[in-house]
Amino acid sequence: MENFNMSKHTSFYALGLSYKKADATMRGKFSLDATAKSTILIQAEAEGIESLIVTSTCNRTEIYGFANHPYELIKLLCENSKGTVEEFQEVAYIYKNQEAVNHMFRVGTGLDSQILGDFEIISQLKIAFNESKSNGLVNSFMERLINSVIQASKKIKTDTDISSGATSVSFASVQYIIKNVADISNKNILLFGTGKIGRNTCENLVKHTKHEQITLINRTKDKAEKLAQKLDLVVKDYSDLQLELQKADIVVVATGALNPTIDKAILNLKKPLLILDLSIPKNVHENVTDVEGVTLIHLDHLSQMTDETLEKRKQHIPHAETIIEEIKEEFMAWTRNRKFAPTIQALKEKLNAIKDGELSKQRKKNANFDDAQAELISSQIIQKITNHFVNHLKDGDSMDEGIEWIEKVFQLEQEKSFF
């Protein structure tokens, strides 16, 4: 088990909750909007946490970072969401050091996604990383780890067919509509919310249904207009939502609101209505099912769909895992080298100090002392000595004991690495 320590007491953690154990309601309680994520970063810096990134998607909310104890990170999450520590304990996971690294690799490469091979998560990890970096909350370990995960994600996407075809929630929603709605070319579709999932769903609808009877509504109208212009669709004002719901046969809700934006009170229907809620927290109140003719499908239902394409993707998991192991081993080799680097640097400084002292004595004793030659020879000897120590630490079974022995024998003092 590798120890990725910033000091004698901190470790690297990955903690959070996902679709595997937390249902949509619980994930909604712990979801973090942009303001909450920003606040967590500010608090983390104020509390002395050196490196941390935060992600929150429809399928998971996670924190990766260094801490003395995982509760330091859990506290940040619970203070900035609607979830409690008790609820966290019921549904969450906490990984430490090597297991935390393993988890990030699986998440970032789509192997832990609700729909196998969904690569949207890697872009979300990149965004989270950049936000932390701009706040000064990224150390060299985190930067190297993220870059390694990105490398693995790219290679898996290129070298395997695990992401063949679209593999996202937006794709699953379109597939559901195609399979369950008859005569779709004559149906009115309303898309409410034009964030990333909404945009992707809209593009998939246009692509797979060749359907032009799609209306867009977004709280910020100009965002909907940009998408509508790109896809040649109709945009309506947010104030027209209730009227457009009456006209629609299918409604796709992908807003980022913290509370339901659609409930039975605004449904005055004269025909059946299929509603797909792709939002976390849920943006469609469960009470809409009290209205006759309404069918409500949440993204968790969509993710349970298994078709031939997903079954084929599973065949590529072993190849993907092999790629992960190769790149992860490169990362681990880097961390091992970084772990003893401060000790080797301190050893060089100690030997150079001894050398300088001895050369100074010889200069005083010998009027014909060849300073340049002595400097060259002694520097080469020091390099060979330190190379022997480096090779010993790389090949030894117990790097920590080796480092401790070198520090003790040579009475070294240097700033501790976070490894």
Short mmCIF file of C-alpha atoms in Angstrom, two decimals:
data_model
loop_
_atom_site.label_atom_id
_atom_site.label_comp_id
_atom_site.label_asym_id
_atom_site.label_seq_id
_atom_site.Cartn_x
_atom_site.Cartn_y
_atom_site.Cartn_z
CA MET A 1 0.00 0.00 0.00
CA GLU A 2 1.49 3.31 -1.10
CA ASN A 3 1.31 6.23 1.30
CA PHE A 4 0.82 9.57 -0.42
CA ASN A 5 1.56 11.85 2.50
CA MET A 6 1.92 15.61 2.58
CA SER A 7 3.33 15.20 6.08
CA LYS A 8 3.54 12.49 8.69
CA HIS A 9 -0.23 12.68 9.21
CA THR A 10 -2.06 13.44 5.94
CA SER A 11 -3.27 10.97 3.33
CA PHE A 12 -4.90 11.15 -0.09
CA TYR A 13 -8.65 10.47 -0.04
CA ALA A 14 -11.45 10.01 -2.56
CA LEU A 15 -14.87 10.19 -0.97
CA GLY A 16 -18.44 10.80 -2.00
CA LEU A 17 -21.57 9.03 -3.18
CA SER A 18 -22.84 7.75 -6.50
CA TYR A 19 -25.73 6.03 -8.25
CA LYS A 20 -24.47 2.66 -6.97
CA LYS A 21 -25.80 3.16 -3.46
CA ALA A 22 -27.50 6.57 -3.40
CA ASP A 23 -30.81 7.04 -5.20
CA ALA A 24 -31.66 10.21 -7.12
CA THR A 25 -33.26 11.83 -4.06
CA MET A 26 -30.18 11.27 -1.91
CA ARG A 27 -27.83 12.35 -4.69
CA GLY A 28 -29.93 15.49 -4.97
CA LYS A 29 -29.32 16.30 -1.30
CA PHE A 30 -25.56 16.17 -1.81
CA SER A 31 -25.44 17.81 -5.24
CA LEU A 32 -23.35 20.97 -5.44
CA ASP A 33 -23.99 23.92 -7.70
CA ALA A 34 -21.22 26.25 -8.90
CA THR A 35 -21.54 28.50 -5.84
CA ALA A 36 -21.31 25.58 -3.39
CA LYS A 37 -18.24 24.16 -5.15
CA SER A 38 -16.56 27.55 -5.08
CA THR A 39 -17.32 27.92 -1.38
CA ILE A 40 -15.80 24.50 -0.65
CA LEU A 41 -12.57 25.53 -2.37
CA ILE A 42 -12.40 28.77 -0.38
CA GLN A 43 -13.06 26.92 2.89
CA ALA A 44 -10.50 24.24 2.06
CA GLU A 45 -7.79 26.83 1.49
CA ALA A 46 -8.71 28.64 4.71
CA GLU A 47 -8.53 25.36 6.65
CA GLY A 48 -5.05 24.56 5.35
CA ILE A 49 -5.92 21.78 2.91
CA GLU A 50 -3.15 21.79 0.34
CA SER A 51 -4.81 20.07 -2.60
CA LEU A 52 -8.45 19.25 -3.36
CA ILE A 53 -10.88 18.95 -6.28
CA VAL A 54 -14.69 18.71 -6.19
CA THR A 55 -17.05 17.18 -8.76
CA SER A 56 -20.83 17.04 -8.77
CA THR A 57 -22.78 15.43 -11.62
CA CYS A 58 -26.17 13.80 -11.99
CA ASN A 59 -24.62 10.45 -11.03
CA ARG A 60 -22.09 11.34 -8.32
CA THR A 61 -20.69 13.96 -5.97
CA GLU A 62 -17.05 13.47 -5.00
CA ILE A 63 -14.12 15.14 -3.28
CA TYR A 64 -10.51 14.15 -3.95
CA GLY A 65 -7.92 15.63 -1.62
CA PHE A 66 -5.33 15.42 1.13
CA ALA A 67 -6.40 15.54 4.76
CA ASN A 68 -5.40 14.41 8.24
CA HIS A 69 -8.72 12.59 8.51
CA PRO A 70 -11.52 12.06 5.96
CA TYR A 71 -13.97 13.91 8.21
CA GLU A 72 -12.24 17.17 7.22
CA LEU A 73 -13.49 16.58 3.65
CA ILE A 74 -16.87 15.15 4.69
CA LYS A 75 -17.46 18.30 6.75
CA LEU A 76 -16.83 20.50 3.70
CA LEU A 77 -19.35 18.50 1.67
CA CYS A 78 -22.10 18.42 4.28
CA GLU A 79 -21.75 22.09 5.21
CA ASN A 80 -22.26 23.09 1.60
CA SER A 81 -25.07 20.71 0.62
CA LYS A 82 -28.42 19.63 2.04
CA GLY A 83 -27.03 16.26 3.09
CA THR A 84 -26.17 15.35 6.68
CA VAL A 85 -23.21 13.42 8.04
CA GLU A 86 -25.57 10.61 9.07
CA GLU A 87 -26.97 10.36 5.52
CA PHE A 88 -23.46 10.44 4.13
CA GLN A 89 -22.48 7.50 6.31
CA GLU A 90 -25.44 5.49 5.00
CA VAL A 91 -24.66 5.77 1.29
CA ALA A 92 -21.09 7.04 0.86
CA TYR A 93 -17.69 5.53 0.17
CA ILE A 94 -14.25 6.58 1.40
CA TYR A 95 -11.08 5.45 -0.36
CA LYS A 96 -7.56 6.12 0.93
CA ASN A 97 -4.19 6.37 -0.81
CA GLN A 98 -3.80 3.57 -3.40
CA GLU A 99 -7.53 2.75 -3.38
CA ALA A 100 -8.31 6.45 -3.93
CA VAL A 101 -5.99 6.53 -6.94
CA ASN A 102 -7.60 3.35 -8.32
CA HIS A 103 -11.04 4.90 -7.90
CA MET A 104 -10.18 8.08 -9.78
CA PHE A 105 -8.82 6.04 -12.70
CA ARG A 106 -12.03 4.01 -12.95
CA VAL A 107 -14.25 7.08 -12.65
CA GLY A 108 -12.28 9.12 -15.16
CA THR A 109 -12.20 6.36 -17.77
CA GLY A 110 -15.93 5.63 -17.70
CA LEU A 111 -15.65 2.19 -16.08
CA ASP A 112 -17.52 3.42 -13.00
CA SER A 113 -20.15 5.37 -14.96
CA GLN A 114 -23.85 4.61 -14.64
CA ILE A 115 -23.84 3.90 -18.36
CA LEU A 116 -20.65 1.99 -19.15
CA GLY A 117 -18.27 3.98 -21.32
CA ASP A 118 -19.81 7.39 -20.62
CA PHE A 119 -16.85 9.70 -21.11
CA GLU A 120 -18.57 12.94 -20.08
CA ILE A 121 -17.11 12.52 -16.59
CA ILE A 122 -13.54 13.15 -17.76
CA SER A 123 -14.44 16.63 -18.98
CA GLN A 124 -16.10 17.29 -15.63
CA LEU A 125 -12.94 16.18 -13.82
CA LYS A 126 -10.90 18.54 -16.02
CA ILE A 127 -13.20 21.44 -15.17
CA ALA A 128 -12.98 20.63 -11.43
CA PHE A 129 -9.19 20.42 -11.67
CA ASN A 130 -8.92 23.79 -13.43
CA GLU A 131 -11.17 25.44 -10.85
CA SER A 132 -9.00 24.09 -8.02
CA LYS A 133 -5.80 25.11 -9.79
CA SER A 134 -7.05 28.67 -10.23
CA ASN A 135 -7.66 28.70 -6.45
CA GLY A 136 -4.16 27.42 -5.69
CA LEU A 137 -5.45 24.05 -4.48
CA VAL A 138 -3.47 21.73 -6.76
CA ASN A 139 -0.12 20.23 -5.78
CA SER A 140 2.19 18.29 -8.11
CA PHE A 141 0.71 14.94 -7.03
CA MET A 142 -2.83 15.97 -7.99
CA GLU A 143 -1.70 17.49 -11.27
CA ARG A 144 0.26 14.39 -12.26
CA LEU A 145 -2.64 12.12 -11.22
CA ILE A 146 -5.26 14.04 -13.21
CA ASN A 147 -3.02 14.12 -16.28
CA SER A 148 -2.47 10.34 -15.98
CA VAL A 149 -6.23 9.73 -15.73
CA ILE A 150 -6.81 11.95 -18.79
CA GLN A 151 -4.12 9.99 -20.65
CA ALA A 152 -5.79 6.68 -19.75
CA SER A 153 -9.21 7.99 -20.80
CA LYS A 154 -7.92 9.10 -24.21
CA LYS A 155 -6.12 5.82 -24.83
CA ILE A 156 -9.14 3.71 -23.85
CA LYS A 157 -11.39 5.78 -26.09
CA THR A 158 -8.92 5.42 -28.98
CA ASP A 159 -7.81 1.79 -28.54
CA THR A 160 -11.07 0.12 -27.47
CA ASP A 161 -14.73 0.14 -28.51
CA ILE A 162 -16.00 0.61 -24.97
CA SER A 163 -17.45 3.97 -26.00
CA SER A 164 -18.76 2.87 -29.40
CA GLY A 165 -21.82 4.93 -30.16
CA ALA A 166 -23.16 7.49 -27.73
CA THR A 167 -23.10 6.27 -24.15
CA SER A 168 -24.56 9.02 -22.05
CA VAL A 169 -27.79 9.71 -20.19
CA SER A 170 -28.83 11.99 -23.04
CA PHE A 171 -28.39 9.14 -25.52
CA ALA A 172 -30.30 6.75 -23.27
CA SER A 173 -33.19 9.20 -23.04
CA VAL A 174 -33.43 9.47 -26.82
CA GLN A 175 -33.29 5.68 -27.17
CA TYR A 176 -36.12 5.39 -24.64
CA ILE A 177 -38.25 7.84 -26.63
CA ILE A 178 -37.58 6.03 -29.91
CA LYS A 179 -38.47 2.63 -28.44
CA ASN A 180 -41.54 3.71 -26.48
CA VAL A 181 -43.23 6.44 -28.49
CA ALA A 182 -45.13 5.46 -31.63
CA ASP A 183 -45.36 7.78 -34.63
CA ILE A 184 -42.67 10.04 -33.16
CA SER A 185 -42.43 12.17 -36.31
CA ASN A 186 -45.85 13.61 -35.50
CA LYS A 187 -45.20 14.28 -31.81
CA ASN A 188 -44.39 17.61 -30.18
CA ILE A 189 -41.27 17.56 -28.03
CA LEU A 190 -40.51 20.21 -25.40
CA LEU A 191 -36.98 20.48 -24.03
CA PHE A 192 -36.85 22.45 -20.79
CA GLY A 193 -33.26 23.35 -19.82
CA THR A 194 -30.33 23.81 -22.20
CA GLY A 195 -27.34 23.00 -20.02
CA LYS A 196 -24.87 20.33 -21.09
CA ILE A 197 -27.27 17.38 -20.71
CA GLY A 198 -30.08 19.37 -22.34
CA ARG A 199 -27.88 20.34 -25.29
CA ASN A 200 -26.65 16.78 -25.78
CA THR A 201 -30.18 15.40 -25.58
CA CYS A 202 -31.42 17.95 -28.09
CA GLU A 203 -28.62 17.15 -30.54
CA ASN A 204 -29.33 13.42 -30.16
CA LEU A 205 -33.03 14.00 -30.75
CA VAL A 206 -32.36 15.89 -33.96
CA LYS A 207 -29.79 13.34 -35.07
CA HIS A 208 -31.71 10.17 -34.31
CA THR A 209 -35.29 11.21 -34.95
CA LYS A 210 -34.79 13.69 -37.81
CA HIS A 211 -37.48 15.57 -35.94
CA GLU A 212 -38.02 19.31 -36.31
CA GLN A 213 -41.02 19.72 -33.97
CA ILE A 214 -38.82 20.46 -30.96
CA THR A 215 -39.38 23.53 -28.78
CA LEU A 216 -36.76 24.87 -26.39
CA ILE A 217 -37.35 26.75 -23.13
CA ASN A 218 -34.66 27.94 -20.77
CA ARG A 219 -34.74 30.41 -17.89
CA THR A 220 -31.99 32.33 -19.68
CA LYS A 221 -33.46 32.68 -23.13
CA ASP A 222 -30.27 33.63 -25.00
CA LYS A 223 -28.72 30.24 -24.17
CA ALA A 224 -31.70 28.48 -25.72
CA GLU A 225 -31.53 30.78 -28.75
CA LYS A 226 -27.90 29.87 -29.43
CA LEU A 227 -28.77 26.16 -29.46
CA ALA A 228 -31.93 26.75 -31.50
CA GLN A 229 -30.00 28.72 -34.11
CA LYS A 230 -27.47 25.91 -34.41
CA LEU A 231 -30.15 23.21 -34.84
CA ASP A 232 -32.88 25.29 -36.49
CA LEU A 233 -35.41 24.88 -33.66
CA VAL A 234 -38.12 26.99 -32.01
CA VAL A 235 -37.54 28.91 -28.75
CA LYS A 236 -40.26 30.04 -26.34
CA ASP A 237 -40.13 32.29 -23.27
CA TYR A 238 -39.95 30.77 -19.79
CA SER A 239 -43.30 32.43 -19.11
CA ASP A 240 -44.82 30.21 -21.83
CA LEU A 241 -43.86 26.98 -20.01
CA GLN A 242 -47.37 26.08 -18.82
CA LEU A 243 -48.88 26.65 -22.28
CA GLU A 244 -46.14 24.64 -24.01
CA LEU A 245 -46.62 21.76 -21.57
CA GLN A 246 -50.22 21.48 -22.78
CA LYS A 247 -49.08 21.28 -26.40
CA ALA A 248 -46.32 18.72 -25.80
CA ASP A 249 -46.46 14.95 -26.18
CA ILE A 250 -42.97 14.52 -24.75
CA VAL A 251 -41.16 16.75 -22.25
CA VAL A 252 -37.45 16.41 -21.46
CA VAL A 253 -36.45 18.29 -18.30
CA ALA A 254 -32.76 19.01 -17.80
CA THR A 255 -32.65 22.11 -15.63
CA GLY A 256 -30.21 22.85 -12.84
CA ALA A 257 -32.76 24.04 -10.29
CA LEU A 258 -32.40 22.96 -6.68
CA ASN A 259 -36.16 22.38 -6.34
CA PRO A 260 -38.84 20.96 -8.69
CA THR A 261 -39.80 23.32 -11.51
CA ILE A 262 -42.71 21.21 -12.77
CA ASP A 263 -45.52 19.80 -10.64
CA LYS A 264 -49.12 18.77 -11.18
CA ALA A 265 -50.39 22.29 -10.46
CA ILE A 266 -49.16 23.56 -13.83
CA LEU A 267 -50.35 20.55 -15.84
CA ASN A 268 -53.69 21.15 -17.54
CA LEU A 269 -53.57 18.27 -20.00
CA LYS A 270 -55.89 17.13 -22.73
CA LYS A 271 -53.70 14.28 -24.00
CA PRO A 272 -51.09 11.81 -22.65
CA LEU A 273 -47.71 13.24 -21.69
CA LEU A 274 -44.35 11.49 -21.31
CA ILE A 275 -41.94 13.37 -19.01
CA LEU A 276 -38.25 12.47 -18.79
CA ASP A 277 -36.50 14.11 -15.84
CA LEU A 278 -32.74 14.14 -16.42
CA SER A 279 -32.01 16.48 -13.50
CA ILE A 280 -30.23 16.02 -10.18
CA PRO A 281 -31.81 17.09 -7.86
CA LYS A 282 -35.09 15.99 -9.42
CA ASN A 283 -36.78 18.90 -11.17
CA VAL A 284 -40.14 17.20 -11.73
CA HIS A 285 -42.29 16.59 -8.65
CA GLU A 286 -43.50 13.02 -8.19
CA ASN A 287 -47.06 14.35 -7.86
CA VAL A 288 -47.29 14.78 -11.66
CA THR A 289 -48.13 11.08 -11.78
CA ASP A 290 -51.41 11.94 -10.04
CA VAL A 291 -52.48 13.52 -13.33
CA GLU A 292 -54.18 11.03 -15.64
CA GLY A 293 -52.13 10.20 -18.71
CA VAL A 294 -48.74 11.32 -17.32
CA THR A 295 -45.77 8.95 -17.45
CA LEU A 296 -42.70 10.08 -15.50
CA ILE A 297 -39.28 8.56 -16.22
CA HIS A 298 -36.21 9.57 -14.22
CA LEU A 299 -32.61 9.16 -15.34
CA ASP A 300 -32.10 6.23 -12.96
CA HIS A 301 -34.69 4.27 -14.97
CA LEU A 302 -32.89 5.15 -18.20
CA SER A 303 -29.56 3.97 -16.85
CA GLN A 304 -30.97 0.52 -16.13
CA MET A 305 -31.58 -0.03 -19.81
CA THR A 306 -29.43 -2.80 -21.20
CA ASP A 307 -29.21 -3.28 -24.93
CA GLU A 308 -26.92 -5.13 -27.31
CA THR A 309 -24.61 -2.14 -27.60
CA LEU A 310 -23.96 -2.01 -23.85
CA GLU A 311 -23.44 -5.76 -23.72
CA LYS A 312 -20.85 -5.49 -26.48
CA ARG A 313 -19.05 -2.73 -24.59
CA LYS A 314 -18.59 -5.00 -21.59
CA GLN A 315 -16.34 -7.22 -23.71
CA HIS A 316 -13.81 -4.36 -23.85
CA ILE A 317 -13.50 -3.90 -20.07
CA PRO A 318 -10.42 -6.21 -19.73
CA HIS A 319 -8.53 -4.26 -22.42
CA ALA A 320 -9.50 -0.97 -20.76
CA GLU A 321 -8.32 -2.25 -17.38
CA THR A 322 -4.98 -3.28 -18.89
CA ILE A 323 -4.49 0.25 -20.23
CA ILE A 324 -5.34 1.69 -16.82
CA GLU A 325 -2.81 -0.57 -15.10
CA GLU A 326 -0.03 0.43 -17.51
CA ILE A 327 -0.57 4.16 -17.08
CA LYS A 328 -1.22 3.82 -13.35
CA GLU A 329 2.11 2.00 -12.93
CA GLU A 330 3.88 4.89 -14.67
CA PHE A 331 2.21 7.24 -12.21
CA MET A 332 3.16 5.06 -9.23
CA ALA A 333 6.79 4.91 -10.42
CA TRP A 334 6.77 8.71 -10.53
CA THR A 335 5.39 8.93 -6.99
CA ARG A 336 8.03 6.49 -5.72
CA ASN A 337 10.80 8.55 -7.28
CA ARG A 338 9.32 11.75 -5.88
CA LYS A 339 9.09 10.19 -2.47
CA PHE A 340 12.83 9.85 -2.01
CA ALA A 341 13.82 12.91 -4.07
CA PRO A 342 14.00 15.30 -1.06
CA THR A 343 16.22 12.85 0.83
CA ILE A 344 18.60 12.42 -2.13
CA GLN A 345 18.72 16.19 -2.60
CA ALA A 346 19.52 16.66 1.08
CA LEU A 347 22.18 13.93 0.85
CA LYS A 348 23.82 15.70 -2.10
CA GLU A 349 23.85 18.96 -0.19
CA LYS A 350 25.39 17.23 2.83
CA LEU A 351 28.11 15.55 0.75
CA ASN A 352 28.83 18.80 -1.08
CA ALA A 353 29.20 20.59 2.25
CA ILE A 354 31.69 17.93 3.38
CA LYS A 355 33.51 18.26 0.04
CA ASP A 356 33.69 22.05 0.28
CA GLY A 357 35.09 21.83 3.77
CA GLU A 358 37.79 19.32 2.78
CA LEU A 359 38.76 21.23 -0.38
CA SER A 360 39.08 24.41 1.66
CA LYS A 361 41.50 22.66 4.04
CA GLN A 362 43.60 21.32 1.16
CA ARG A 363 43.83 24.75 -0.46
CA LYS A 364 45.34 26.15 2.73
CA LYS A 365 47.79 23.26 3.09
CA ASN A 366 48.90 22.99 -0.54
CA ALA A 367 50.00 26.08 -2.49
CA ASN A 368 49.90 24.12 -5.77
CA PHE A 369 46.46 22.67 -5.15
CA ASP A 370 44.57 22.03 -8.43
CA ASP A 371 41.17 23.39 -7.41
CA ALA A 372 39.39 22.70 -10.71
CA GLN A 373 40.57 19.09 -10.95
CA ALA A 374 39.68 18.37 -7.32
CA GLU A 375 36.24 19.91 -7.81
CA LEU A 376 35.59 17.77 -10.90
CA ILE A 377 36.72 14.49 -9.32
CA SER A 378 34.87 15.03 -6.03
CA SER A 379 31.63 16.02 -7.83
CA GLN A 380 31.79 12.84 -9.90
CA ILE A 381 32.32 10.76 -6.76
CA ILE A 382 29.32 12.41 -5.06
CA GLN A 383 27.15 11.73 -8.11
CA LYS A 384 28.15 8.05 -8.13
CA ILE A 385 27.48 7.72 -4.40
CA THR A 386 24.01 9.28 -4.69
CA ASN A 387 23.23 7.13 -7.75
CA HIS A 388 23.94 4.03 -5.65
CA PHE A 389 21.50 5.26 -3.00
CA VAL A 390 18.87 6.05 -5.65
CA ASN A 391 19.16 2.55 -7.14
CA HIS A 392 18.95 1.01 -3.68
CA LEU A 393 15.78 2.94 -2.85
CA LYS A 394 14.18 2.09 -6.20
CA ASP A 395 14.91 -1.62 -5.91
CA GLY A 396 14.57 -2.05 -2.15
CA ASP A 397 11.58 -3.70 -0.53
CA SER A 398 11.13 -0.98 2.08
CA MET A 399 11.67 2.51 0.71
CA ASP A 400 10.49 4.18 3.94
CA GLU A 401 13.07 2.31 6.03
CA GLY A 402 15.81 3.11 3.51
CA ILE A 403 14.97 6.81 3.54
CA GLU A 404 14.86 6.84 7.34
CA TRP A 405 18.27 5.09 7.52
CA ILE A 406 19.91 7.59 5.13
CA GLU A 407 18.46 10.54 7.03
CA LYS A 408 19.66 9.13 10.35
CA VAL A 409 23.20 8.20 9.23
CA PHE A 410 23.86 11.50 7.46
CA GLN A 411 21.85 13.58 9.95
CA LEU A 412 19.75 15.08 7.18
CA GLU A 413 17.08 17.71 7.58
CA GLN A 414 14.81 18.61 4.70
CA GLU A 415 11.25 19.64 4.03
CA LYS A 416 8.97 16.61 3.95
CA SER A 417 7.40 15.62 0.66
CA PHE A 418 3.64 15.05 0.56
CA PHE A 419 4.31 11.51 -0.55
#
